[in-house]
Coordinates of N, CA, C and O and ligand atoms in Angstrom, one line a residue:
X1 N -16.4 9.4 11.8 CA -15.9 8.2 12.6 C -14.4 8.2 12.5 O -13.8 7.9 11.4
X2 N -13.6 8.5 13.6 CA -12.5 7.8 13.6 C -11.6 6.7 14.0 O -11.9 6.2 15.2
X3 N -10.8 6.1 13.4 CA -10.5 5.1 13.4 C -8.8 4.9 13.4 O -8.1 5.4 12.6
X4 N -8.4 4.2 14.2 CA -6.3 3.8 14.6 C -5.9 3.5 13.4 O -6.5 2.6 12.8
X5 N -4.8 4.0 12.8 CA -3.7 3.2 11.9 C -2.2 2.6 12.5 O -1.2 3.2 13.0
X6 N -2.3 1.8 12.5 CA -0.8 1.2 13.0 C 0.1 1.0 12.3 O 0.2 -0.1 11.8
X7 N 0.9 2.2 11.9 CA 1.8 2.3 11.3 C 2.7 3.2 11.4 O 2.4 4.3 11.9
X8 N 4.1 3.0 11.0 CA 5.2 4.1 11.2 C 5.2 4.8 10.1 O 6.0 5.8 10.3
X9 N 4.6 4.9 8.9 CA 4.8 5.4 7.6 C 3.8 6.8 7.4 O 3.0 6.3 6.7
X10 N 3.6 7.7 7.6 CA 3.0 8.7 7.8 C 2.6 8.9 6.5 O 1.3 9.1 6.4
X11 N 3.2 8.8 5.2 CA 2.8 8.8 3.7 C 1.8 8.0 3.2 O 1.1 8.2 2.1
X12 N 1.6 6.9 4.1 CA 0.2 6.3 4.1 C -0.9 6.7 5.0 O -2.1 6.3 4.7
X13 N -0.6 7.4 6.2 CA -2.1 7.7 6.3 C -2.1 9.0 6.0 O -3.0 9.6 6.6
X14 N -1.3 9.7 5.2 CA -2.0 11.1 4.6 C -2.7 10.9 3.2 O -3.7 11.5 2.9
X15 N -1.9 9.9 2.3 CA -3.0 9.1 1.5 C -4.0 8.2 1.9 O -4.8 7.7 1.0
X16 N -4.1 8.0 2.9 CA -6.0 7.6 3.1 C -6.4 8.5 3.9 O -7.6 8.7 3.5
X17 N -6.1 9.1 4.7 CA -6.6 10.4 5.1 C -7.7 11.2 3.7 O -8.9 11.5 3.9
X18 N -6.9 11.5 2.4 CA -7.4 12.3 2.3 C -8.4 11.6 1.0 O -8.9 12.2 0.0
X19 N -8.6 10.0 1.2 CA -9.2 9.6 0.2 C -10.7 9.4 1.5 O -11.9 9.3 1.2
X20 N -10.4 9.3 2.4 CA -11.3 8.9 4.1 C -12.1 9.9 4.3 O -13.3 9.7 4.5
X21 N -11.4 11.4 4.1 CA -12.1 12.8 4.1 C -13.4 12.8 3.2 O -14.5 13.2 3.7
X22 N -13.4 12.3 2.1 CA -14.9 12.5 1.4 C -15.9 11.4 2.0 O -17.1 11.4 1.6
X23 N -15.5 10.4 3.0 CA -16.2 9.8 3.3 C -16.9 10.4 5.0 O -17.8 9.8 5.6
X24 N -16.5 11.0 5.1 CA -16.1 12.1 6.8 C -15.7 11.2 7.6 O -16.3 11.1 8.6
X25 N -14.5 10.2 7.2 CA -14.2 9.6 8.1 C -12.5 10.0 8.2 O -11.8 10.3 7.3
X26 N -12.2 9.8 9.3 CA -10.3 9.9 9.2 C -9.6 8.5 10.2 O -10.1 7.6 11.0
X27 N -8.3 8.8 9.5 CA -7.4 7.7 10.5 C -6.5 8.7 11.1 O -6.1 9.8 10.8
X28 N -6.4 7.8 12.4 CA -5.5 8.4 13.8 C -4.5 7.4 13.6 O -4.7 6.2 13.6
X29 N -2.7 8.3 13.3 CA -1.7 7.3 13.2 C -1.4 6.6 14.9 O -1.3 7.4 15.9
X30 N -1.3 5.7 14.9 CA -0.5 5.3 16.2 C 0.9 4.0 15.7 O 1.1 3.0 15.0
X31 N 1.7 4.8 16.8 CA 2.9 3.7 16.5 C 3.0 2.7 16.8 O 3.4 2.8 18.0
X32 N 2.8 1.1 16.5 CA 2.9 0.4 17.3 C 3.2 -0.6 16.4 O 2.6 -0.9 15.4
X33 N 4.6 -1.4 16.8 CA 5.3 -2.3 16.6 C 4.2 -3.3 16.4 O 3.3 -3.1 17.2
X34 N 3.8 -4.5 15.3 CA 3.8 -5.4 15.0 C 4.3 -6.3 14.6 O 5.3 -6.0 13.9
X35 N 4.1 -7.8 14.6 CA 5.0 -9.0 14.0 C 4.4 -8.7 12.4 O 3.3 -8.2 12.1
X36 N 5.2 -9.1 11.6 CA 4.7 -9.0 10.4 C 5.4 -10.4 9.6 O 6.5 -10.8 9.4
X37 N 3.7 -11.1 9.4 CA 4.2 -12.6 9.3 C 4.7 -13.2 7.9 O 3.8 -12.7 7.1
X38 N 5.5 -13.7 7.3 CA 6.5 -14.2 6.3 C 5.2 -14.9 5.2 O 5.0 -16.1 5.2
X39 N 4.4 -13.9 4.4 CA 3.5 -14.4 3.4 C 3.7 -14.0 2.4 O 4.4 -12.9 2.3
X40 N 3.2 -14.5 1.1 CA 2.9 -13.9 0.0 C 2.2 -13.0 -0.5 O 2.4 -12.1 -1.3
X41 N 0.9 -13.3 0.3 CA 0.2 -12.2 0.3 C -0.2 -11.1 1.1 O -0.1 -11.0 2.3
X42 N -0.6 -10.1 0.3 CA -0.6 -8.7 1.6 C -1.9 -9.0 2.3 O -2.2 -8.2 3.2
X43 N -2.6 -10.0 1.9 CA -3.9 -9.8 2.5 C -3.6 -10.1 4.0 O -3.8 -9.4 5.1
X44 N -3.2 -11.4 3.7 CA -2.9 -12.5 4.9 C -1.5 -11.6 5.7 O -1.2 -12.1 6.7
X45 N -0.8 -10.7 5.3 CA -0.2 -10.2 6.5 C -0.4 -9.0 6.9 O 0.5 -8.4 7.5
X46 N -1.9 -8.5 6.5 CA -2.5 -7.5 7.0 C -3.9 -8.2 7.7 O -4.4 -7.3 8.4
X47 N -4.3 -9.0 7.8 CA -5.3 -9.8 8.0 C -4.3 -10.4 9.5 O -5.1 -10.4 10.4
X48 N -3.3 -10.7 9.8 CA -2.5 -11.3 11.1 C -2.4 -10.1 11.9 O -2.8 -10.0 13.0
X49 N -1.8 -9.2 11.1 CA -1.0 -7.6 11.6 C -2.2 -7.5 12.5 O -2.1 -7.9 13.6
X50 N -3.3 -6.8 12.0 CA -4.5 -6.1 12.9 C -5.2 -6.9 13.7 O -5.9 -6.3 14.5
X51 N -5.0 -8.4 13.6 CA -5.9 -8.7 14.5 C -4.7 -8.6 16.0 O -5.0 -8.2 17.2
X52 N -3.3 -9.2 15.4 CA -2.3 -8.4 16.9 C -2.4 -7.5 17.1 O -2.1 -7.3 18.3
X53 N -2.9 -6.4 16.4 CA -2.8 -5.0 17.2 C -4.1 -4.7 17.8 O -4.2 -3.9 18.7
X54 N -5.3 -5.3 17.2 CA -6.6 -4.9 17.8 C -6.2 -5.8 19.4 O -6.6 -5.5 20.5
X55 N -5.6 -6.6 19.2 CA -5.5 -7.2 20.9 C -5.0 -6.6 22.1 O -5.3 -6.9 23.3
X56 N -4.0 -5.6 21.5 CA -3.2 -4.8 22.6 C -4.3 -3.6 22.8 O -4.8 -3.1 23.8
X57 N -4.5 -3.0 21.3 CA -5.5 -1.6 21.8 C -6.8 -1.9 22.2 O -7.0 -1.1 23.0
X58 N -7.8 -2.7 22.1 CA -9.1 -3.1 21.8 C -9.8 -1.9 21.8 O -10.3 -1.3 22.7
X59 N -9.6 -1.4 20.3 CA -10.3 -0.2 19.8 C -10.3 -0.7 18.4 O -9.6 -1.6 18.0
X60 N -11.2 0.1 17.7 CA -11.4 -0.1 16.3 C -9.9 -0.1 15.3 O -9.2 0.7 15.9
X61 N -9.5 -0.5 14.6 CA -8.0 -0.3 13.9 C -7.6 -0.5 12.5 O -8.2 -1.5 12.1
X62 N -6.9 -0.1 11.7 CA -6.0 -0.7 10.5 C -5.1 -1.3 10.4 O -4.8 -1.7 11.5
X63 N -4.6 -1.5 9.9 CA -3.2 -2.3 9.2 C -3.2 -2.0 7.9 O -4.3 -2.1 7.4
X64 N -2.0 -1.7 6.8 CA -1.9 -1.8 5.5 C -0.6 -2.4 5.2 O 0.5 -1.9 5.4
X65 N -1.0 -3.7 4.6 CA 0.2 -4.1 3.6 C 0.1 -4.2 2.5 O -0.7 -5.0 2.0
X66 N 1.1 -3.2 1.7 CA 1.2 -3.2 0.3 C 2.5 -3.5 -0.3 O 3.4 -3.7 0.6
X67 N 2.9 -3.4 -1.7 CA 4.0 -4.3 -2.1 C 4.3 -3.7 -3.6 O 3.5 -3.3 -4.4
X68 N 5.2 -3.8 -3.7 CA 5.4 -3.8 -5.9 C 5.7 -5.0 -6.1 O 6.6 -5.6 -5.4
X69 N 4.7 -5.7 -7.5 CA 4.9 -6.9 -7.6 C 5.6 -7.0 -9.1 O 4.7 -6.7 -9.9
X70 N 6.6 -7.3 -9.6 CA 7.0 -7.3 -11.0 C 7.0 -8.8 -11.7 O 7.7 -9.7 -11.3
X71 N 6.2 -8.9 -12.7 CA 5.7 -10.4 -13.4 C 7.3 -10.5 -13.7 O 7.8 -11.5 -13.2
X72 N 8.4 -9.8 -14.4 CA 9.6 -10.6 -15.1 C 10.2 -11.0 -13.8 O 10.8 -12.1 -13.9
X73 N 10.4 -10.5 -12.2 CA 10.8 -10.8 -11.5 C 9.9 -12.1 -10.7 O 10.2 -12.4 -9.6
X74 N 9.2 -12.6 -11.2 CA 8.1 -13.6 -10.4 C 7.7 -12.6 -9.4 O 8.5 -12.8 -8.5
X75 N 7.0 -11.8 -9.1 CA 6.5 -11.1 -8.0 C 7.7 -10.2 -7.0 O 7.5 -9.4 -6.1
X76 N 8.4 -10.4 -7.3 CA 9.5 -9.8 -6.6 C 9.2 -7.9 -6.8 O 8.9 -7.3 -7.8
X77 N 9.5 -7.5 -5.8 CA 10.1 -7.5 -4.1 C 8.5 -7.8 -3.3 O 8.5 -8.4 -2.3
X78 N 7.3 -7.4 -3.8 CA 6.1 -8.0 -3.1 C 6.1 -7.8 -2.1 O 6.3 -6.6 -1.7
X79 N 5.8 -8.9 -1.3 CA 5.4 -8.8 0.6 C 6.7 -8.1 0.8 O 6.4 -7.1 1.4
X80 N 8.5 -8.2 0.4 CA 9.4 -7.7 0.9 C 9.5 -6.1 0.5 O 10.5 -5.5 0.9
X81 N 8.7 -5.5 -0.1 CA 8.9 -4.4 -0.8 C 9.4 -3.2 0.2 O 10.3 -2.4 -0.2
X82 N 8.7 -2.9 1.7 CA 9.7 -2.4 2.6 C 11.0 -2.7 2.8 O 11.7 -1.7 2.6
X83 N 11.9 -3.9 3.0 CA 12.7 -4.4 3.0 C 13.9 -4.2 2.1 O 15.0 -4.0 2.4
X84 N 13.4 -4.4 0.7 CA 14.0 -4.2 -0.5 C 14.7 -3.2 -0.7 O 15.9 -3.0 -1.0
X85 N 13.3 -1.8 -0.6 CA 13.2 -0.6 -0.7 C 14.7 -0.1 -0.5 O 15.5 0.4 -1.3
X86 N 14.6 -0.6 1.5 CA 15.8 0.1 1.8 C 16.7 -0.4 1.7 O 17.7 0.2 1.9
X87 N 16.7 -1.4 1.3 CA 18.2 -2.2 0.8 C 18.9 -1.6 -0.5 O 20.1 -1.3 -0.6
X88 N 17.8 -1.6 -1.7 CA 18.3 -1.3 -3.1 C 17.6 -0.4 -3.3 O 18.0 0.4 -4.2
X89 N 16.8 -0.1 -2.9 CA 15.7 1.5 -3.5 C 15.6 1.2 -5.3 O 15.8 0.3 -6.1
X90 N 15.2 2.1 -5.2 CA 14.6 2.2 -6.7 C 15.7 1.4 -7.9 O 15.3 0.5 -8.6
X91 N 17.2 2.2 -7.8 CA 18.1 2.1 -8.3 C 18.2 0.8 -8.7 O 18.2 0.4 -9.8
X92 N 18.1 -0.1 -7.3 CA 18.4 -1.6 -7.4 C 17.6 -2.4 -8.6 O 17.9 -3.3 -9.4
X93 N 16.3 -1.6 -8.1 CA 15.4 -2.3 -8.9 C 15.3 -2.5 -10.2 O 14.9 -3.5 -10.8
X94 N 15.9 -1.0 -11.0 CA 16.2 -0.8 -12.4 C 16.8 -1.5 -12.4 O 16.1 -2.5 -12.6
X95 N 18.2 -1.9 -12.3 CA 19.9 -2.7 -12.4 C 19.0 -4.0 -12.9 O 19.0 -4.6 -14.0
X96 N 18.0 -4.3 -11.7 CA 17.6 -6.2 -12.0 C 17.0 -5.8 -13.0 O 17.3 -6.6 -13.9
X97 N 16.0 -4.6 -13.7 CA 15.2 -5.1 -14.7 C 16.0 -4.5 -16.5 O 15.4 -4.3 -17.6
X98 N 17.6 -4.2 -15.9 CA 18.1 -3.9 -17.5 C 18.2 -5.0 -18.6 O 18.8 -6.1 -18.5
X99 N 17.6 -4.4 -19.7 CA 17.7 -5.1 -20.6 C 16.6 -5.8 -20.9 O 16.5 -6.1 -22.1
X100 N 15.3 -6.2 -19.9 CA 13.8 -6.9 -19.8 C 13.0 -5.8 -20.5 O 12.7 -4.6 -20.3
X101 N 12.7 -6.6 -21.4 CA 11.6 -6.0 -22.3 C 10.4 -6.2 -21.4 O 9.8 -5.1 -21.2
X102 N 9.7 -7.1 -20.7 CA 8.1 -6.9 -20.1 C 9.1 -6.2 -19.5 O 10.3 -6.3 -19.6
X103 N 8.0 -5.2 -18.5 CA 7.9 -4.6 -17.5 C 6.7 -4.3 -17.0 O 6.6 -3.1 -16.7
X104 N 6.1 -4.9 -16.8 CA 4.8 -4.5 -16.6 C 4.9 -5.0 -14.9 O 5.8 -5.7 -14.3
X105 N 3.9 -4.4 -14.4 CA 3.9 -4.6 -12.8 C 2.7 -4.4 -12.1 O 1.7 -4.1 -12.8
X106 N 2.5 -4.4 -11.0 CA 1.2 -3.7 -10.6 C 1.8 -3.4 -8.9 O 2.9 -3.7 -8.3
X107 N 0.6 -2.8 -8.4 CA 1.0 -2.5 -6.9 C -0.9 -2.7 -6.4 O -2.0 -2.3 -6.7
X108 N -0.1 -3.6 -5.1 CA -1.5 -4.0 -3.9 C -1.3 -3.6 -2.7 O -0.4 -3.7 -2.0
X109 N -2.4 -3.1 -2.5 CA -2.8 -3.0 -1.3 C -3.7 -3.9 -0.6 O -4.4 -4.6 -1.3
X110 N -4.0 -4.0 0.5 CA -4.9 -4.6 1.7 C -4.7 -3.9 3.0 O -3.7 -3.6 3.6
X111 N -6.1 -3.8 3.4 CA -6.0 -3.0 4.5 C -6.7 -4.2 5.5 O -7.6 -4.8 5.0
X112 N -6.5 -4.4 6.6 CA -7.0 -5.0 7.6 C -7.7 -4.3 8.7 O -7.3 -3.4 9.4
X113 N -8.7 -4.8 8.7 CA -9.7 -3.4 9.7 C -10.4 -4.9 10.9 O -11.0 -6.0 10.7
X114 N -10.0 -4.1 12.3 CA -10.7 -5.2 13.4 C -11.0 -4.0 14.1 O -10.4 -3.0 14.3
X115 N -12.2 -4.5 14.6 CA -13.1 -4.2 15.7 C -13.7 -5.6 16.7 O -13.3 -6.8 16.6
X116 N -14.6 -5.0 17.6 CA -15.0 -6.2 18.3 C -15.4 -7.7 17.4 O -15.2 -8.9 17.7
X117 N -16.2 -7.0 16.3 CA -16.6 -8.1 15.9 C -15.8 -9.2 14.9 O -16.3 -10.2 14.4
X118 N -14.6 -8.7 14.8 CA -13.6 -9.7 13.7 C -12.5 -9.1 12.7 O -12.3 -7.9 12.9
X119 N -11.9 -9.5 11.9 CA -11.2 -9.1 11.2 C -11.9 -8.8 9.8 O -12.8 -9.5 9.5
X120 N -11.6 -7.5 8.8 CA -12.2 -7.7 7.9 C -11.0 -7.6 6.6 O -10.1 -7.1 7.3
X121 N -10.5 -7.7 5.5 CA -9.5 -7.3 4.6 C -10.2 -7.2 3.2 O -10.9 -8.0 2.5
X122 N -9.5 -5.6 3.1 CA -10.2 -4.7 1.7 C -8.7 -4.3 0.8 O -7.8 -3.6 1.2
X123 N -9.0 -5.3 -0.4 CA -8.0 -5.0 -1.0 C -8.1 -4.4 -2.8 O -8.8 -4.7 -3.7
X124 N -7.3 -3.6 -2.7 CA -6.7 -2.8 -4.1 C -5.6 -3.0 -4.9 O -4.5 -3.4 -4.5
X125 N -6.0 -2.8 -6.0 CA -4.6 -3.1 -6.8 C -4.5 -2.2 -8.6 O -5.4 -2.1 -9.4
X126 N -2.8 -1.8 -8.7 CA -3.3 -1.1 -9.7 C -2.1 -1.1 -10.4 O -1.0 -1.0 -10.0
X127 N -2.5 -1.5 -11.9 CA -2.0 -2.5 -13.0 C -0.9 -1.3 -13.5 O -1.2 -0.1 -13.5
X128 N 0.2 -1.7 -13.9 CA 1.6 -0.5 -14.9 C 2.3 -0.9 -15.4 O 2.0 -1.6 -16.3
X129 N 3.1 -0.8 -15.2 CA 4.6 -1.2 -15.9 C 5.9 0.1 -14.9 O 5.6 1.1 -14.3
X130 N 7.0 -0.5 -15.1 CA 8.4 0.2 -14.7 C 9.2 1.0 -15.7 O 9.9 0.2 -16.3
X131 N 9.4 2.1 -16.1 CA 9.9 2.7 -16.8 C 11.5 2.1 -16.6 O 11.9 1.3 -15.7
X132 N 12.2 2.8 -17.6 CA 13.7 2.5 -17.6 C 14.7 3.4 -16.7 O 15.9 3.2 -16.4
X133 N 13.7 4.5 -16.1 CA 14.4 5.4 -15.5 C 13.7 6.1 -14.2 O 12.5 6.0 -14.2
X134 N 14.3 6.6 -13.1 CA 13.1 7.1 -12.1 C 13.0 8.8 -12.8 O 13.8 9.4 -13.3
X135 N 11.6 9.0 -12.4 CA 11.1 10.0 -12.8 C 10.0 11.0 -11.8 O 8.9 10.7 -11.8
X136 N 10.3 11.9 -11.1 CA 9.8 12.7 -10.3 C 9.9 12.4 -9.2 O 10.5 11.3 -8.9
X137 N 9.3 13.4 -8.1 CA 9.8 13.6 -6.8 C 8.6 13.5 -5.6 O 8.7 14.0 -4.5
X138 N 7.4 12.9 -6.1 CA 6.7 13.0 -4.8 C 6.4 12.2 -4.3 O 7.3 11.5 -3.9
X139 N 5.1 12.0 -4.0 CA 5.1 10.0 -3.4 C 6.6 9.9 -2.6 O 7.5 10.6 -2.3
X140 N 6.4 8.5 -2.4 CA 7.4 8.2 -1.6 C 7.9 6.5 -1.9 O 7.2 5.8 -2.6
X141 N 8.8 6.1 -1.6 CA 9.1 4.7 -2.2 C 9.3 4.2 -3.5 O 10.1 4.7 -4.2
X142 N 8.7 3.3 -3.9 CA 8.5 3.3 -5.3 C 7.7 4.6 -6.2 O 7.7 4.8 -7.4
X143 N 7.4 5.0 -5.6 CA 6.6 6.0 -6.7 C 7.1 6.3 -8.0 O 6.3 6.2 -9.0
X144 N 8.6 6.9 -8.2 CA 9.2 7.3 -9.2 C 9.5 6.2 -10.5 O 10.0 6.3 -11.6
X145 N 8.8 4.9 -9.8 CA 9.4 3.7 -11.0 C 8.0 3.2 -11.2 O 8.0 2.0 -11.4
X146 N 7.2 3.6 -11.1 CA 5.7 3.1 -11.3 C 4.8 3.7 -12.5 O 4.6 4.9 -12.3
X147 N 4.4 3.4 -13.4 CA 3.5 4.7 -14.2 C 2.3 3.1 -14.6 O 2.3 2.0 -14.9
X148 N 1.5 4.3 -14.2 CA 0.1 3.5 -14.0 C -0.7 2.8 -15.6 O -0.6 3.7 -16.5
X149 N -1.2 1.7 -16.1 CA -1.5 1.7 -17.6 C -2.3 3.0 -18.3 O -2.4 3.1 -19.5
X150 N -2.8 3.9 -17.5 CA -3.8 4.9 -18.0 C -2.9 6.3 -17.6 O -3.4 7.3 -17.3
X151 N -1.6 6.3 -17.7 CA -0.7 7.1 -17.5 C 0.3 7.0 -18.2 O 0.9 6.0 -18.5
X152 N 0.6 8.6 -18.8 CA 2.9 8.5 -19.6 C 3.4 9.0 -18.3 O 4.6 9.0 -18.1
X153 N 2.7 9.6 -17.2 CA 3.3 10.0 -15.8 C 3.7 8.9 -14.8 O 2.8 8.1 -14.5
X154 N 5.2 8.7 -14.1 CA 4.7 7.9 -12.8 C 3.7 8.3 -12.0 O 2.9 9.2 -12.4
X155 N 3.6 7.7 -10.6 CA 2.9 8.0 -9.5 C 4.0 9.9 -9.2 O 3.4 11.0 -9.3
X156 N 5.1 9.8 -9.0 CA 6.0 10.5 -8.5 C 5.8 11.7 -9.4 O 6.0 12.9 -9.0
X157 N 5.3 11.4 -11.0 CA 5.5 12.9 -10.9 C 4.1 13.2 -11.3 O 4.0 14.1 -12.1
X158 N 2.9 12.6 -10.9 CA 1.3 13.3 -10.7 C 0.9 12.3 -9.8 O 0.6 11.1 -10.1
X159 N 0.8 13.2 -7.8 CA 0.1 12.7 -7.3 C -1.5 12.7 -7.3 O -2.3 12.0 -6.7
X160 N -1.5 13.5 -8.1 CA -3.1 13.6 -8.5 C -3.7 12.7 -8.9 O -4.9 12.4 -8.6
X161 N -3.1 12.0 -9.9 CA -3.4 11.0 -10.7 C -3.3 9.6 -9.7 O -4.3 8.8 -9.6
X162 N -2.2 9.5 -9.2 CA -1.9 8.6 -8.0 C -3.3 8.5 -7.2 O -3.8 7.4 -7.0
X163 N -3.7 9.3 -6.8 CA -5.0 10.1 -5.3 C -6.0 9.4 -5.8 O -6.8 8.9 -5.0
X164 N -6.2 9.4 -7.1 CA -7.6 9.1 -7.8 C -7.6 7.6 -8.6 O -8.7 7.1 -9.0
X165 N -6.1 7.0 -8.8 CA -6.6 5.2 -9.5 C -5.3 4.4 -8.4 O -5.0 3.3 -8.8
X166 N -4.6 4.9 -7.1 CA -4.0 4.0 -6.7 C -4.3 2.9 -6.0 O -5.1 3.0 -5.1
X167 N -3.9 2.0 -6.2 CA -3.9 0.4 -5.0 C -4.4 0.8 -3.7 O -5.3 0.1 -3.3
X168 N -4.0 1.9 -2.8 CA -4.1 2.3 -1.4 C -5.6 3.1 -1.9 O -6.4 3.1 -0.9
X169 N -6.2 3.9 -3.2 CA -7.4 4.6 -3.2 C -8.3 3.4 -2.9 O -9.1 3.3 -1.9
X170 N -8.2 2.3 -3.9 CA -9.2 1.3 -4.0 C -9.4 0.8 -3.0 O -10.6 0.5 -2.9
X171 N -8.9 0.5 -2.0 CA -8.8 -0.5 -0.7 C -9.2 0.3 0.4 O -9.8 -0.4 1.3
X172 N -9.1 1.5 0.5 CA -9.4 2.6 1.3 C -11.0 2.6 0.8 O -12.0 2.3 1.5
X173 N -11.1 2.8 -0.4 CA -12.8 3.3 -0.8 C -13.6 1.6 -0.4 O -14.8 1.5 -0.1
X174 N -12.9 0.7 -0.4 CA -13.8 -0.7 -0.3 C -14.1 -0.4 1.5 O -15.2 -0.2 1.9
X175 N -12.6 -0.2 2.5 CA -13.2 0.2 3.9 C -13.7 1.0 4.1 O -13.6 1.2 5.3
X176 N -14.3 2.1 3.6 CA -15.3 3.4 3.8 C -16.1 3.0 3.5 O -17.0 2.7 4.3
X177 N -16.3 2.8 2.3 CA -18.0 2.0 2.3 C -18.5 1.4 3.4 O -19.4 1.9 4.1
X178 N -17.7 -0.1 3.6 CA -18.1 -0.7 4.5 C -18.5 0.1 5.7 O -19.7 0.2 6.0
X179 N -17.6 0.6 6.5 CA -18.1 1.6 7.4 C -18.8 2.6 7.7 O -18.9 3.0 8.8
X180 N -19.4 3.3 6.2 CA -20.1 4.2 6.6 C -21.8 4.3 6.8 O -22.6 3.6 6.2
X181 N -22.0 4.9 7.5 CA -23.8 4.2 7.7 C -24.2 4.4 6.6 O -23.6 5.1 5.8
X182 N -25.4 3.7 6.4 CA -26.0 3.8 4.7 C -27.1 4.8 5.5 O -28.0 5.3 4.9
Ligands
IMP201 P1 4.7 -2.1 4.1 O1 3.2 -2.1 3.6 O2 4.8 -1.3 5.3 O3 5.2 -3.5 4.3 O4 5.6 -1.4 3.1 C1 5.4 -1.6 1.7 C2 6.5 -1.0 0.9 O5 6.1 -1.0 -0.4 C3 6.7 0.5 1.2 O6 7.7 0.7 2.2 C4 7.1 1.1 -0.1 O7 8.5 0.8 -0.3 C5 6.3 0.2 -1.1 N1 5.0 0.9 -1.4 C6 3.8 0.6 -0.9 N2 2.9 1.4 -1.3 C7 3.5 2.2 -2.1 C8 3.1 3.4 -2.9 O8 2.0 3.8 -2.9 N3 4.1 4.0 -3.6 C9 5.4 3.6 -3.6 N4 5.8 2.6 -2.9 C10 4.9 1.9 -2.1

């Protein structure tokens, strides 16, 4: 079964791509501009996102919004985490957390999936902490400032480990289920 991703970020649908593959299902990237509405949660602006874009394509579709949420920052950068990213990137991020003993963090996902019959939102999320320093080179975005609680590796330097307990695995495996015939 294939199914539309609406998104510019290609690093996300090669990670659900290849978590979709054991399901025999894939995503088709398509580009298309969405409003992306001013929430806290990723659910609710992946839950808006797809139901605008299932309107323009009326074909089956995704949406994913995900975020790094850090407790010493109250949630911060969160829903803004694209935004941030490219403002201060990683770098920035350390500067705000010198000197902060917690560090603990987590990263969500939600994916919004519409078809004819309605909107549906499958979400993931996966618990860490931010090291003091960035550390490896793969992944993309935060990856290098992430290390998962069942890891001394970030995301950035074992995508393997990433593939198999991330925010985007969980949320991806709740929409395959749902869609796959029993
Ligand atoms: P959005 O979902 O397109 O709004 O973007 C979320 C932003 O959060 C991305 O641009 C990344 O900066 C960050 N992000 C989301 N998921 C990940 C991930 O798996 N690794 C690293 N950064 C991520």
């Amino acid at each position: 079964m294939e199914v539309l991703f609406a998104t510019s970020n290609t690093n996300k649908v090669e990670e659900a791509n290849k978590i979709a593959a054991e399901y025999g299902m894939s995503f088709q990237q398509v580009n298309i501009i969405y409003p992306e509405v001013r929430a806290e949660s990723v659910s609710k602006v992946a839950g808006e996102g797809v139901r605008y874009v299932y309107e323009k394509l009326k074909r089956p579709v995704i949406v994913e919004d995900s975020g790094l949420f850090i407790d010493a920052l109250n949630d911060f950068p969160g829903t803004y985490s694209a935004y941030v990213f490219k403002r201060i990137g990683c770098e920035g991020i350390l500067k705000l957390l010198d000197g902060v003993e917690d560090r603990r963090a987590r990263f969500k996902s939600a994916i919004g999936y519409c078809d004819k019959k309605g909107v549906k939102v499958y979400e993931g999320v996966v618990e860490g902490s931010i090291p003091c320093e960035m550390r490896g080179s793969k992944g993309f975005g935060y990856d290098p400032i992430f290390k998962p609680l069942d890891s001394e590796k970030t995301f950035a330097e074992d995508p393997a480990h990433k593939n198999r307990a991330s925010h985007r695995r969980k949320a991806t495996e709740l929409l395959c289920q749902a869609l796959s015939p029993r």
